[in-house]
């Protein structure tokens, strides 16, 4: 129909229990929103968090283009919505510059705390 906006279809992905989603030090081109299941976040070989439904992970690499600061592994079968770098940047470009600045500061502070 004329005048209708073409929305992107969200990509969904399933990771099976035990699957590595990404490794510490990898470059990051996507973030993940957990729809179902649990993920283990690992830094220097130690579990630092277990997260589940409704939680986001992998987002920091999208904000500051730095390597992944931790690894992510599926503890159970996990269903995720994928947020691509392009989609994230498109949304962020529309945000208030003050909010973008705060987001960059938050990410930098978190990275500094976890080194």
mmCIF file of C-alpha atoms in Angstrom:
data_model
loop_
_atom_site.group_PDB
_atom_site.id
_atom_site.type_symbol
_atom_site.label_atom_id
_atom_site.label_comp_id
_atom_site.label_asym_id
_atom_site.label_seq_id
_atom_site.Cartn_x
_atom_site.Cartn_y
_atom_site.Cartn_z
ATOM 1 C CA UNK A 1 0.000 0.000 0.000
ATOM 2 C CA UNK A 2 1.175 3.507 -0.750
ATOM 3 C CA UNK A 3 2.577 5.391 2.209
ATOM 4 C CA UNK A 4 3.242 2.312 4.336
ATOM 5 C CA UNK A 5 6.638 2.092 5.934
ATOM 6 C CA UNK A 6 8.778 -0.952 5.234
ATOM 7 C CA UNK A 7 9.803 -2.286 8.678
ATOM 8 C CA UNK A 8 12.668 -4.716 8.969
ATOM 9 C CA UNK A 9 11.879 -8.208 10.125
ATOM 10 C CA UNK A 10 13.743 -9.108 13.291
ATOM 11 C CA UNK A 11 16.159 -11.989 13.026
ATOM 12 C CA UNK A 12 15.748 -14.743 15.585
ATOM 13 C CA UNK A 13 18.283 -17.436 16.406
ATOM 14 C CA UNK A 14 18.359 -20.528 18.591
ATOM 15 C CA UNK A 15 21.533 -21.623 20.377
ATOM 16 C CA UNK A 16 21.598 -25.117 21.853
ATOM 17 C CA UNK A 17 22.806 -25.822 25.394
ATOM 18 C CA UNK A 18 26.604 -25.661 25.539
ATOM 19 C CA UNK A 19 26.995 -23.571 22.373
ATOM 20 C CA UNK A 20 29.472 -20.678 22.441
ATOM 21 C CA UNK A 21 27.735 -17.541 21.190
ATOM 22 C CA UNK A 22 30.854 -15.386 21.114
ATOM 23 C CA UNK A 23 34.301 -15.279 22.716
ATOM 24 C CA UNK A 24 36.032 -12.632 24.772
ATOM 25 C CA UNK A 25 38.122 -10.528 22.386
ATOM 26 C CA UNK A 26 35.925 -11.153 19.324
ATOM 27 C CA UNK A 27 34.716 -8.174 17.336
ATOM 28 C CA UNK A 28 31.019 -7.567 17.832
ATOM 29 C CA UNK A 29 28.499 -6.791 15.121
ATOM 30 C CA UNK A 30 25.307 -7.719 16.972
ATOM 31 C CA UNK A 31 23.605 -7.774 20.352
ATOM 32 C CA UNK A 32 21.157 -10.373 21.602
ATOM 33 C CA UNK A 33 17.834 -10.114 23.439
ATOM 34 C CA UNK A 34 16.973 -13.368 25.211
ATOM 35 C CA UNK A 35 13.433 -14.601 24.562
ATOM 36 C CA UNK A 36 13.843 -17.906 26.370
ATOM 37 C CA UNK A 37 16.642 -19.820 28.110
ATOM 38 C CA UNK A 38 19.786 -18.890 30.022
ATOM 39 C CA UNK A 39 23.193 -17.551 29.025
ATOM 40 C CA UNK A 40 26.418 -17.682 31.006
ATOM 41 C CA UNK A 41 28.736 -14.647 30.715
ATOM 42 C CA UNK A 42 32.391 -15.625 31.203
ATOM 43 C CA UNK A 43 35.432 -13.369 31.680
ATOM 44 C CA UNK A 44 38.973 -14.746 32.009
ATOM 45 C CA UNK A 45 37.497 -18.250 32.348
ATOM 46 C CA UNK A 46 35.226 -17.326 35.289
ATOM 47 C CA UNK A 47 31.443 -17.014 35.210
ATOM 48 C CA UNK A 48 30.549 -13.413 36.054
ATOM 49 C CA UNK A 49 26.806 -13.556 35.339
ATOM 50 C CA UNK A 50 23.935 -15.807 34.399
ATOM 51 C CA UNK A 51 21.162 -14.049 32.498
ATOM 52 C CA UNK A 52 17.811 -15.056 31.090
ATOM 53 C CA UNK A 53 14.544 -14.065 29.474
ATOM 54 C CA UNK A 54 14.205 -10.362 28.694
ATOM 55 C CA UNK A 55 17.888 -9.581 29.216
ATOM 56 C CA UNK A 56 20.262 -8.088 26.664
ATOM 57 C CA UNK A 57 23.882 -9.078 26.100
ATOM 58 C CA UNK A 58 26.615 -8.223 23.610
ATOM 59 C CA UNK A 59 25.444 -4.618 23.361
ATOM 60 C CA UNK A 60 28.615 -2.866 24.505
ATOM 61 C CA UNK A 61 30.542 -3.777 21.343
ATOM 62 C CA UNK A 62 27.829 -2.031 19.318
ATOM 63 C CA UNK A 63 28.216 1.183 21.299
ATOM 64 C CA UNK A 64 31.998 1.599 21.270
ATOM 65 C CA UNK A 65 33.307 -0.749 18.525
ATOM 66 C CA UNK A 66 35.671 -2.422 21.006
ATOM 67 C CA UNK A 67 36.243 -6.196 21.172
ATOM 68 C CA UNK A 68 33.889 -8.312 23.260
ATOM 69 C CA UNK A 69 34.794 -7.923 26.930
ATOM 70 C CA UNK A 70 33.511 -11.395 27.864
ATOM 71 C CA UNK A 71 32.387 -14.674 26.337
ATOM 72 C CA UNK A 72 28.777 -15.852 26.157
ATOM 73 C CA UNK A 73 27.703 -19.496 26.303
ATOM 74 C CA UNK A 74 24.230 -21.059 26.248
ATOM 75 C CA UNK A 75 23.481 -22.883 29.515
ATOM 76 C CA UNK A 76 20.164 -24.144 28.160
ATOM 77 C CA UNK A 77 18.617 -24.026 24.722
ATOM 78 C CA UNK A 78 18.253 -20.291 24.103
ATOM 79 C CA UNK A 79 16.075 -18.316 21.718
ATOM 80 C CA UNK A 80 17.295 -14.779 20.964
ATOM 81 C CA UNK A 81 16.331 -11.775 18.898
ATOM 82 C CA UNK A 82 19.377 -10.451 17.030
ATOM 83 C CA UNK A 83 20.012 -6.698 17.003
ATOM 84 C CA UNK A 84 22.395 -5.891 14.154
ATOM 85 C CA UNK A 85 24.985 -3.120 14.280
ATOM 86 C CA UNK A 86 23.237 -1.329 11.386
ATOM 87 C CA UNK A 87 19.833 -1.465 13.078
ATOM 88 C CA UNK A 88 21.316 -0.299 16.388
ATOM 89 C CA UNK A 89 23.172 2.602 14.774
ATOM 90 C CA UNK A 90 20.083 3.635 12.829
ATOM 91 C CA UNK A 91 18.070 3.844 16.074
ATOM 92 C CA UNK A 92 20.905 5.522 17.987
ATOM 93 C CA UNK A 93 21.315 8.190 15.286
ATOM 94 C CA UNK A 94 17.732 9.268 15.987
ATOM 95 C CA UNK A 95 18.344 9.562 19.736
ATOM 96 C CA UNK A 96 19.031 12.803 21.568
ATOM 97 C CA UNK A 97 22.792 13.623 21.380
ATOM 98 C CA UNK A 98 22.848 13.959 25.183
ATOM 99 C CA UNK A 99 21.560 10.392 25.554
ATOM 100 C CA UNK A 100 24.130 9.119 23.018
ATOM 101 C CA UNK A 101 26.875 10.835 25.012
ATOM 102 C CA UNK A 102 25.684 9.313 28.287
ATOM 103 C CA UNK A 103 25.538 5.868 26.712
ATOM 104 C CA UNK A 104 29.161 6.168 25.559
ATOM 105 C CA UNK A 105 30.247 7.272 29.050
ATOM 106 C CA UNK A 106 28.376 4.375 30.697
ATOM 107 C CA UNK A 107 30.004 1.831 28.398
ATOM 108 C CA UNK A 108 33.478 3.311 28.910
ATOM 109 C CA UNK A 109 33.011 3.255 32.706
ATOM 110 C CA UNK A 110 31.835 -0.370 32.683
ATOM 111 C CA UNK A 111 34.793 -1.438 30.546
ATOM 112 C CA UNK A 112 37.200 0.360 32.902
ATOM 113 C CA UNK A 113 35.656 -1.324 35.963
ATOM 114 C CA UNK A 114 35.950 -4.817 34.516
ATOM 115 C CA UNK A 115 39.557 -4.762 33.303
#
